Short mmCIF file of C-alpha atoms and ligand atoms in Angstrom, two decimals:
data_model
loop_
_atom_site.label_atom_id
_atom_site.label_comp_id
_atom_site.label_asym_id
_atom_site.label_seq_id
_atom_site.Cartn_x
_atom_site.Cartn_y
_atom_site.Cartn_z
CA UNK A 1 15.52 21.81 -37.61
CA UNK A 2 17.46 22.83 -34.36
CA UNK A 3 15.64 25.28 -32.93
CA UNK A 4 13.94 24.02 -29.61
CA UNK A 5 10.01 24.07 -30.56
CA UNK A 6 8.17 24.51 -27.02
CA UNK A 7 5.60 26.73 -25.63
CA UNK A 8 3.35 28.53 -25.14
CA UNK A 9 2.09 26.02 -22.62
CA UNK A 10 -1.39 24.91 -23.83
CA UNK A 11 -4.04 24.87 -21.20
CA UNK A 12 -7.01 22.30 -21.90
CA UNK A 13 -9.79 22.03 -19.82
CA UNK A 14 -8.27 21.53 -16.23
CA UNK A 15 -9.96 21.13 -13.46
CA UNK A 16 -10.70 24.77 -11.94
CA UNK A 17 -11.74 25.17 -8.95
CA UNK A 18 -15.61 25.54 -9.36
CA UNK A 19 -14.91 21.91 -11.37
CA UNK A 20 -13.19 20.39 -7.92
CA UNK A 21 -16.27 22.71 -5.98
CA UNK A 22 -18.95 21.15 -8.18
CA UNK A 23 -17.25 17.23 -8.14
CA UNK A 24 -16.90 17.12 -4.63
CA UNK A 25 -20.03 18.19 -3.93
CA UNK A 26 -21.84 15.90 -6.07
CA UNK A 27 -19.30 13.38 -4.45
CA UNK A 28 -19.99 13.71 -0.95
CA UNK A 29 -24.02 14.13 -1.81
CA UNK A 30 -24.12 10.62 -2.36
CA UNK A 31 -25.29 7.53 -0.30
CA UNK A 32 -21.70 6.49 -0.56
CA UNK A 33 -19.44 9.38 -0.23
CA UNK A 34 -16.44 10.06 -3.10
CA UNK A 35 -14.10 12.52 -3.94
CA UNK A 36 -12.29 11.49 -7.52
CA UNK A 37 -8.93 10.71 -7.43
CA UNK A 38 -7.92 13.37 -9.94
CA UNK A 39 -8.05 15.90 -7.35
CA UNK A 40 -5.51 14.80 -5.65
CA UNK A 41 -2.78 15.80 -7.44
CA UNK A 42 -1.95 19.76 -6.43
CA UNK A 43 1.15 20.83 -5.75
CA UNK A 44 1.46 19.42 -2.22
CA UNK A 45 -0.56 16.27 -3.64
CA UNK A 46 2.15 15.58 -6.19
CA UNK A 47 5.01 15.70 -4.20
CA UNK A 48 3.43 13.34 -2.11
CA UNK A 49 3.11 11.00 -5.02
CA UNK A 50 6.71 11.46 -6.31
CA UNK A 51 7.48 10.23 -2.34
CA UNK A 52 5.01 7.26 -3.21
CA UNK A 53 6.84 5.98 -5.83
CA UNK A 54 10.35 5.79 -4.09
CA UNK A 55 8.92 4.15 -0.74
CA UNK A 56 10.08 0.30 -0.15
CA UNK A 57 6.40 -1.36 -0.23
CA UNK A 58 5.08 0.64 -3.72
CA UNK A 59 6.51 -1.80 -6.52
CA UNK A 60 5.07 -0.55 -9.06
CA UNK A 61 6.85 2.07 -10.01
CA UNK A 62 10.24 0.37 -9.85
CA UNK A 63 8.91 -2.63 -11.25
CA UNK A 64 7.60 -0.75 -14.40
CA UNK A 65 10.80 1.07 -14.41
CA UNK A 66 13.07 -1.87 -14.77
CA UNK A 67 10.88 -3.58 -17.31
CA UNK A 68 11.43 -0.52 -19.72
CA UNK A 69 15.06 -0.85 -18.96
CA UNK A 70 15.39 -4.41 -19.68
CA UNK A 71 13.07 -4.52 -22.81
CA UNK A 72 14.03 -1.49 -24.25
CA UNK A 73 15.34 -2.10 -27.43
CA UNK A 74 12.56 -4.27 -28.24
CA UNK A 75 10.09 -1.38 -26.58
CA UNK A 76 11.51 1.18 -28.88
CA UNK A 77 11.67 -1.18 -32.39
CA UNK A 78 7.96 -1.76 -32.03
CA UNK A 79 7.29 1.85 -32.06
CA UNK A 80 9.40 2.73 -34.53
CA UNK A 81 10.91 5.76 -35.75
CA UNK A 82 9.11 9.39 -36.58
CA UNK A 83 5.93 8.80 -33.71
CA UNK A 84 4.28 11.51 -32.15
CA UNK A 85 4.10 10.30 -28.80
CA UNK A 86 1.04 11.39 -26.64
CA UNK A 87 1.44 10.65 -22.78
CA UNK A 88 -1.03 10.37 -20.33
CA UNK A 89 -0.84 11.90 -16.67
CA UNK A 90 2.98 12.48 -17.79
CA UNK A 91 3.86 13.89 -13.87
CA UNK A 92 7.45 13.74 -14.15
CA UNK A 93 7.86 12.42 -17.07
CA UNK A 94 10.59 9.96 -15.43
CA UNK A 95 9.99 6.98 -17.45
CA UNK A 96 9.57 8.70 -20.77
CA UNK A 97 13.29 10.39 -20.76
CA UNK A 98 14.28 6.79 -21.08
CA UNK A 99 12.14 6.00 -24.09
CA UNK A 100 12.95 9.39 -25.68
CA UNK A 101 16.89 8.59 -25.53
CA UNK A 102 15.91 5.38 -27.40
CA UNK A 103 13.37 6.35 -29.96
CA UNK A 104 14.86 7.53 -33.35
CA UNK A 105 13.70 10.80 -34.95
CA UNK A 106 10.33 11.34 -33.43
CA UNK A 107 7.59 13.65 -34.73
CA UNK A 108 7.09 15.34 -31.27
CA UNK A 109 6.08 14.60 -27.80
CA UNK A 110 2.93 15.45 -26.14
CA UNK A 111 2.84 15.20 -22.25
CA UNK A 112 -0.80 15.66 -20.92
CA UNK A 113 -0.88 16.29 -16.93
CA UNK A 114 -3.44 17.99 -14.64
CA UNK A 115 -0.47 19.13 -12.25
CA UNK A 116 0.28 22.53 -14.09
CA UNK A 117 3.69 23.42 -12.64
CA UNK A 118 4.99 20.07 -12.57
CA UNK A 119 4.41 19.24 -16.28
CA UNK A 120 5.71 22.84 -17.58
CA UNK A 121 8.92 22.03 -15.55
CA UNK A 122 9.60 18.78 -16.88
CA UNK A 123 8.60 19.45 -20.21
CA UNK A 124 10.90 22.41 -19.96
CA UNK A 125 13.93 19.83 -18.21
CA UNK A 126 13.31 18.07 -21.53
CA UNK A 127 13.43 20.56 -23.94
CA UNK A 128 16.86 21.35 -22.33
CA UNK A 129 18.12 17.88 -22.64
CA UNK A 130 16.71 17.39 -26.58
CA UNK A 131 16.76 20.58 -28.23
CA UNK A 132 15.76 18.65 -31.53
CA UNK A 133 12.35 17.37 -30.09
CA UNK A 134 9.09 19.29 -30.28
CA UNK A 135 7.34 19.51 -26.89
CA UNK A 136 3.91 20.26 -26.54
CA UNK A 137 2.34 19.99 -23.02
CA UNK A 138 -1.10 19.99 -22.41
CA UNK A 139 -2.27 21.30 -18.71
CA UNK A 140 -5.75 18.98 -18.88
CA UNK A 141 -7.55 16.20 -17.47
CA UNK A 142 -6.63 13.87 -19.83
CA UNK A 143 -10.10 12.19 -18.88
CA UNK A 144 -11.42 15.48 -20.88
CA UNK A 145 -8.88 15.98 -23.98
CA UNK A 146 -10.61 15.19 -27.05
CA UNK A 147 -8.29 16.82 -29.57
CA UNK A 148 -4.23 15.75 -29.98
CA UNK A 149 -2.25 18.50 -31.54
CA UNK A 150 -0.13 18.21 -34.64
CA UNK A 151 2.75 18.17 -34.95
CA UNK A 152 5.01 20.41 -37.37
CA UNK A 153 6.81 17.53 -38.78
CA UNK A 154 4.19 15.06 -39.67
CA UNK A 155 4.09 11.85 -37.86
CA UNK A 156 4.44 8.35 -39.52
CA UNK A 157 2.09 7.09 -36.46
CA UNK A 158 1.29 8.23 -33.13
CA UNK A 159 1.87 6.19 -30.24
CA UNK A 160 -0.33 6.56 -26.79
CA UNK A 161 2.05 6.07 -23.25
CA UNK A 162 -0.06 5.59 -20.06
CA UNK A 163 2.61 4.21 -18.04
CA UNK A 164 2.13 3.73 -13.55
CA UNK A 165 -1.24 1.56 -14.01
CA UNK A 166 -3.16 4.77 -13.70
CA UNK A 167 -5.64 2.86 -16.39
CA UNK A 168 -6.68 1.18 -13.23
CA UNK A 169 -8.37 4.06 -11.66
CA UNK A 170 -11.02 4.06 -14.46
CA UNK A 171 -13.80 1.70 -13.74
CA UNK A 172 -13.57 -1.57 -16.41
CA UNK A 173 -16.18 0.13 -18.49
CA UNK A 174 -14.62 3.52 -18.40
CA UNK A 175 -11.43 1.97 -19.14
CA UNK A 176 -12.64 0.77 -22.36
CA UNK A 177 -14.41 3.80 -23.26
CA UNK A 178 -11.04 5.68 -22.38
CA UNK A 179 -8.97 3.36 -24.49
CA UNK A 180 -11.45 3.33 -27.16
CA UNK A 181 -11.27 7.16 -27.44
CA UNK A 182 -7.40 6.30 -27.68
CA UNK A 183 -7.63 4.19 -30.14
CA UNK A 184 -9.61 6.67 -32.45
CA UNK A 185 -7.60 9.46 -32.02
CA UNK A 186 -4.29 7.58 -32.41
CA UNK A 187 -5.93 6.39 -35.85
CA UNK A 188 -5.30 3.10 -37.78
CA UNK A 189 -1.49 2.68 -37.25
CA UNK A 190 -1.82 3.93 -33.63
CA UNK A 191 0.08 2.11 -30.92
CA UNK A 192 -0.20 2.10 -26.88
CA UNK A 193 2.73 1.17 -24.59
CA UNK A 194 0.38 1.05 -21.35
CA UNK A 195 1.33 -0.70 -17.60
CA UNK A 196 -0.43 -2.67 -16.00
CA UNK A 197 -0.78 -3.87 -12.42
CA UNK A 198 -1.38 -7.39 -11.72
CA UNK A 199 -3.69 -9.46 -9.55
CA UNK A 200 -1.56 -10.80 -6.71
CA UNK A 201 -1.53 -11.46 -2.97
CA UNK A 202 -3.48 -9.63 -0.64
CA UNK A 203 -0.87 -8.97 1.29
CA UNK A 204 1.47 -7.53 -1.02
CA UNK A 205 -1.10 -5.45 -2.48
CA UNK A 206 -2.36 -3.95 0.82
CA UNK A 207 1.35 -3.03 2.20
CA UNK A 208 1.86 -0.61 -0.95
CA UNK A 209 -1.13 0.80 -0.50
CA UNK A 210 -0.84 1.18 3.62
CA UNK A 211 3.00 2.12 4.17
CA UNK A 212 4.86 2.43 7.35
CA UNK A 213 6.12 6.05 6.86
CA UNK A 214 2.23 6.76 6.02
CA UNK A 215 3.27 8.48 2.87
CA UNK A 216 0.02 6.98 1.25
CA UNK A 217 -1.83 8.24 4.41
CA UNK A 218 -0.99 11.96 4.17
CA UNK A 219 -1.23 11.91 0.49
CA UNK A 220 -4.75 10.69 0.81
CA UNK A 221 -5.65 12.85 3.46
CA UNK A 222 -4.04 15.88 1.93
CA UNK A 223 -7.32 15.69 -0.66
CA UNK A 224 -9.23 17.16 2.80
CA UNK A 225 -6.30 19.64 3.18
CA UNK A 226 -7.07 20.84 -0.36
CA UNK A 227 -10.98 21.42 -0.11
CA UNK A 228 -10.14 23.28 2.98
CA UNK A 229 -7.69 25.66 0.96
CA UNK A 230 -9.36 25.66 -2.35
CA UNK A 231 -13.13 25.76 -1.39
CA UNK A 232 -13.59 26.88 2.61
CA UNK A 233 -14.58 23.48 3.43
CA UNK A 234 -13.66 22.80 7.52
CA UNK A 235 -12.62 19.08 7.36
CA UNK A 236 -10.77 18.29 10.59
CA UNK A 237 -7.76 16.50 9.34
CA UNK A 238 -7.14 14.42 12.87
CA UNK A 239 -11.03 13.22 12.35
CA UNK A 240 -10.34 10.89 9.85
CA UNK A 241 -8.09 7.96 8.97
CA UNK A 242 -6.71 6.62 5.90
CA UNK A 243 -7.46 3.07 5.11
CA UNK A 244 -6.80 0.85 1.81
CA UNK A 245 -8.45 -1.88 1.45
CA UNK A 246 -8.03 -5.02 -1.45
CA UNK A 247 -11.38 -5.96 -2.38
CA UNK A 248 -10.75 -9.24 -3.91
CA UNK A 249 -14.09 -9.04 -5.73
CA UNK A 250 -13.82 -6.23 -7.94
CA UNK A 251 -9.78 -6.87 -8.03
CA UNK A 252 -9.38 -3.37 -6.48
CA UNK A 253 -7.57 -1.33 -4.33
CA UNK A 254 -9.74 0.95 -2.70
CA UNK A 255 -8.62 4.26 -0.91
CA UNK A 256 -11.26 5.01 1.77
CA UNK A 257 -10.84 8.13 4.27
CA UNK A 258 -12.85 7.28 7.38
CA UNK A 259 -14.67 9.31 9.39
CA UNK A 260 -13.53 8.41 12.92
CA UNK A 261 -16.69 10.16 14.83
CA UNK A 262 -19.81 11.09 13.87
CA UNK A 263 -19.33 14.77 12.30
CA UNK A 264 -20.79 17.74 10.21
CA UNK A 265 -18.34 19.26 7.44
CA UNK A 266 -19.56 22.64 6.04
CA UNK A 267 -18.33 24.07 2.58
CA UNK A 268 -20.61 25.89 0.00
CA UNK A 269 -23.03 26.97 2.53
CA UNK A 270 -23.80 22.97 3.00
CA UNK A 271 -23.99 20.69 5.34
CA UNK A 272 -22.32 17.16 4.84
CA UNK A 273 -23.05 14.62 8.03
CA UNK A 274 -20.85 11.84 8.80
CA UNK A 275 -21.47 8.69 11.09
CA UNK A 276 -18.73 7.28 12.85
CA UNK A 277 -17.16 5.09 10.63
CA UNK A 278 -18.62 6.16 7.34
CA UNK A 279 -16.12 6.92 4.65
CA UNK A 280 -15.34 8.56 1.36
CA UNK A 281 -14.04 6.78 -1.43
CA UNK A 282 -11.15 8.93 -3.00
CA UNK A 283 -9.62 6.07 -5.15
CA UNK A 284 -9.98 3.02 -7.35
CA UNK A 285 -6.85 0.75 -8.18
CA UNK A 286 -8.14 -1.84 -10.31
CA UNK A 287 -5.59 -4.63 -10.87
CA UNK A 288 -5.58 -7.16 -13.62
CA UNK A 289 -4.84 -10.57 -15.23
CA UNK A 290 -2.87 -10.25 -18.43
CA UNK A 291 -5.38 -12.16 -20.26
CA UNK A 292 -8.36 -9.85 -18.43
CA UNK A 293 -6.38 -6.79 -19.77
CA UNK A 294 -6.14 -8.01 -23.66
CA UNK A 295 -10.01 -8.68 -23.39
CA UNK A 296 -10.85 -5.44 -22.08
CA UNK A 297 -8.72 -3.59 -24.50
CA UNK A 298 -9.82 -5.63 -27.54
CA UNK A 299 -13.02 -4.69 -26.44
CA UNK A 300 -11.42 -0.49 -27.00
CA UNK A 301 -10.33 -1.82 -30.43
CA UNK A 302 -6.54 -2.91 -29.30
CA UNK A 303 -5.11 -5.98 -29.82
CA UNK A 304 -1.77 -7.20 -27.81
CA UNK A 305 1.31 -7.38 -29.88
CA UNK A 306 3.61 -8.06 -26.80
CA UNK A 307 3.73 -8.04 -23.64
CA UNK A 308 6.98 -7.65 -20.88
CA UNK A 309 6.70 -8.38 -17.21
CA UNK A 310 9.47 -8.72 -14.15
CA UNK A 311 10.26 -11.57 -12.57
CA UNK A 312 8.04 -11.95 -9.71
CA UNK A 313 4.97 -11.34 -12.22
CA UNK A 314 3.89 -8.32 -10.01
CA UNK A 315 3.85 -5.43 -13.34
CA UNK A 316 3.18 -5.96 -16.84
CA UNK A 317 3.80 -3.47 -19.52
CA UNK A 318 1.77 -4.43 -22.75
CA UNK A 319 2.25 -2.73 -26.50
CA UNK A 320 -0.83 -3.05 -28.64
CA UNK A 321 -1.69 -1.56 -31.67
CA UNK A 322 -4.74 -0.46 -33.14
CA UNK A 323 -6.88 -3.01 -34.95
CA UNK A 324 -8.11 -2.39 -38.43
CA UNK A 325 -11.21 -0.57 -39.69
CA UNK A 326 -12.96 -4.06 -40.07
CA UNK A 327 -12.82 -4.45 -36.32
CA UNK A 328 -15.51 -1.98 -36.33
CA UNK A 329 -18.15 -4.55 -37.50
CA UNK A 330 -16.73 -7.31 -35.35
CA UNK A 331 -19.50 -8.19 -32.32
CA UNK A 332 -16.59 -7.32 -29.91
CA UNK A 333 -16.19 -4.30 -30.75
CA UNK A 334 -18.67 -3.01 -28.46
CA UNK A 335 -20.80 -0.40 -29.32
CA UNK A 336 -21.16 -1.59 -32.64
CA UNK A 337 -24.11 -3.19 -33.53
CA UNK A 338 -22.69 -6.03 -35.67
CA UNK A 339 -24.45 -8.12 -38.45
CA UNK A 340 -22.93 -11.32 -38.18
C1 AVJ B 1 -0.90 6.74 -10.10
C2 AVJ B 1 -3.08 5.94 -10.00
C3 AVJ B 1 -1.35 4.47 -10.57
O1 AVJ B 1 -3.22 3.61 -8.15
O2 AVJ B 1 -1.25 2.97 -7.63
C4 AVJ B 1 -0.60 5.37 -5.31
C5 AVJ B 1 -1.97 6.22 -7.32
N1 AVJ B 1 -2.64 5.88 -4.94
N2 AVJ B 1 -0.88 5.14 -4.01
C6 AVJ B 1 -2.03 3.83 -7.99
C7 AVJ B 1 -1.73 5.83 -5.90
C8 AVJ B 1 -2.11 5.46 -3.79
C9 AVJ B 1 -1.47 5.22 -8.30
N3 AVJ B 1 -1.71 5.60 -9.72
#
């Protein structure tokens, strides 16, 4: 049992280039322009993240971070020894080294990222630092990954990690469908250890978003720097700004790049025509009510065993497990058609 067990990397289905060629096309085709988020994150467009998360007015990192510090016993007892844990858009896999010290004799560890070199890197950092763990990455959009491997020791229950609020970049139905698809593949004992941004002020909201160094700006605008490497495309960088808006609403952040003249971009042999202050949406960041969370994941098939936040209420990190088979004929579990 103390042979390292990594490798060979398995590649899922990540986004190749005639995917990012054929999604921002269909993006920018429509009445209101978008490029999805996912593509943000190449090599460039992950460094610029990992800058994100260390900048003064982006909480929610640090927040998150310090909530798994302060709750971690009580994290790690819930989940309980011999899990395979599965995470989801594992970057760095920063927060999980934490759990992974705490968690007794685990089945294996999946980490699922889109960032290729990134997640081989870390998962190899890892592998280094706890020879006795299996480590499996996946190089996939985890969007896309409808089959977990197994494990070579066989897991008493596996355990989903979607840590950084990333859940909010799914619209509220996708979400569910998202979490739903968790739930089944995590099976009847399954578990989630998920954060969660909240609703809050405006202004607090808007400031992580909209930096001073204009971190948040570059890495937004760096999506334009990418379809100009990856697919031709001739995007003037200096012709448009970055701009995050909260709209109270929908309870979203939304990451616009605006157009700051009117202006024709060419890739593909098309033609895609801008008027002065049009923009593209590259980005949701849906943010949530504890109580508007546990609804929408009951609605997946989850129900909240606990839930940690920090101080100032600004993160929450929520464990829920997966409800029994009967839920399946519950009228909440949507989807279902139910008899009662
Ligand atoms: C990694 C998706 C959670 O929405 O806060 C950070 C990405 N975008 N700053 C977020 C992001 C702009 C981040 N997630």
């Amino acid at each position: 049992m103390n042979e390292p067990i990594l490798f060979p990397p398995s590649i899922g289905q990540s986004p190749s280039r005639d995917g990012f060629l054929s999604e921002a096309v269909a993006g920018l085709s429509k009445p209101q322009k978008t490029l999805p988020c996912k593509f943000f994150y190449d090599e460039q467009g992950s460094r610029l993240f990992n800058e994100i998360c260390e900048l003064e007015e982006y909480y929610p990192t640090r927040t998150e971070n310090q909530i798994l510090r302060d709750n971690i016993n009580e994290i790690t007892g819930l989940i309980g020894w011999g899990c395979r844990l599965v995470e989801f858009g594992s970057g760095a896999s920063t927060k999980t080294r934490h759990l992974l010290t705490h968690l007794p004799s685990m089945s294996g560890y999946f980490p699922i990222d889109i960032s290729g070199p990134q997640l081989f890197q870390s998962a190899a950092q890892l592998a280094r630092d706890f020879p006795n763990l299996e480590i499996n990455p996946l190089e996939a959009d985890y969007g896309e990954v409808l089959e977990l491997p197994n494990t070579k020791r066989k897991p008493r229950r596996t355990v989903a990690f979607f840590p950084g609020s990333t859940i909010g970049n799914f619209e509220p139905v996708e979400a569910i469908a998202f979490l739903r698809n968790i739930a089944f593949h995590c099976g009847s004992d399954g578990g989630l250890l998920i954060g969660v941004d909240r609703k809050k002020e405006t202004r607090i909201l808007e400031s992580a978003y909209n930096d001073r160094k204009g971190v948040t700006a570059r890495f937004n605008l760096n999506i334009l720097a990418r379809a100009n490497g990856e697919l031709g495309a001739d995007f003037d960088l200096s012709a448009f700004c970055h701009r995050a808006p909260y709209n109270e609403t929908q309870g979203r952040i939304e990451m616009h790049l605006v157009s700051k003249r009117a202006q024709i971009v060419r890739f593909d042999s098309q033609e895609f025509s801008f008027e002065q202050g049009e923009y593209i949406t590259t980005e949701y960041s849906y943010k949530y009510t504890l109580p508007g969370f546990a609804g929408l994941a009951l609605r997946a098939g989850f129900e909240l065993v606990r839930s940690w936040e920090d101080r100032n209420h600004l993160f929450s990190v929520l464990f829920l497990r997966v409800r029994g088979p009967q839920s399946l004929f519950e009228r909440d579990f949507g989807g279902f058609r139910c008899s009662a």
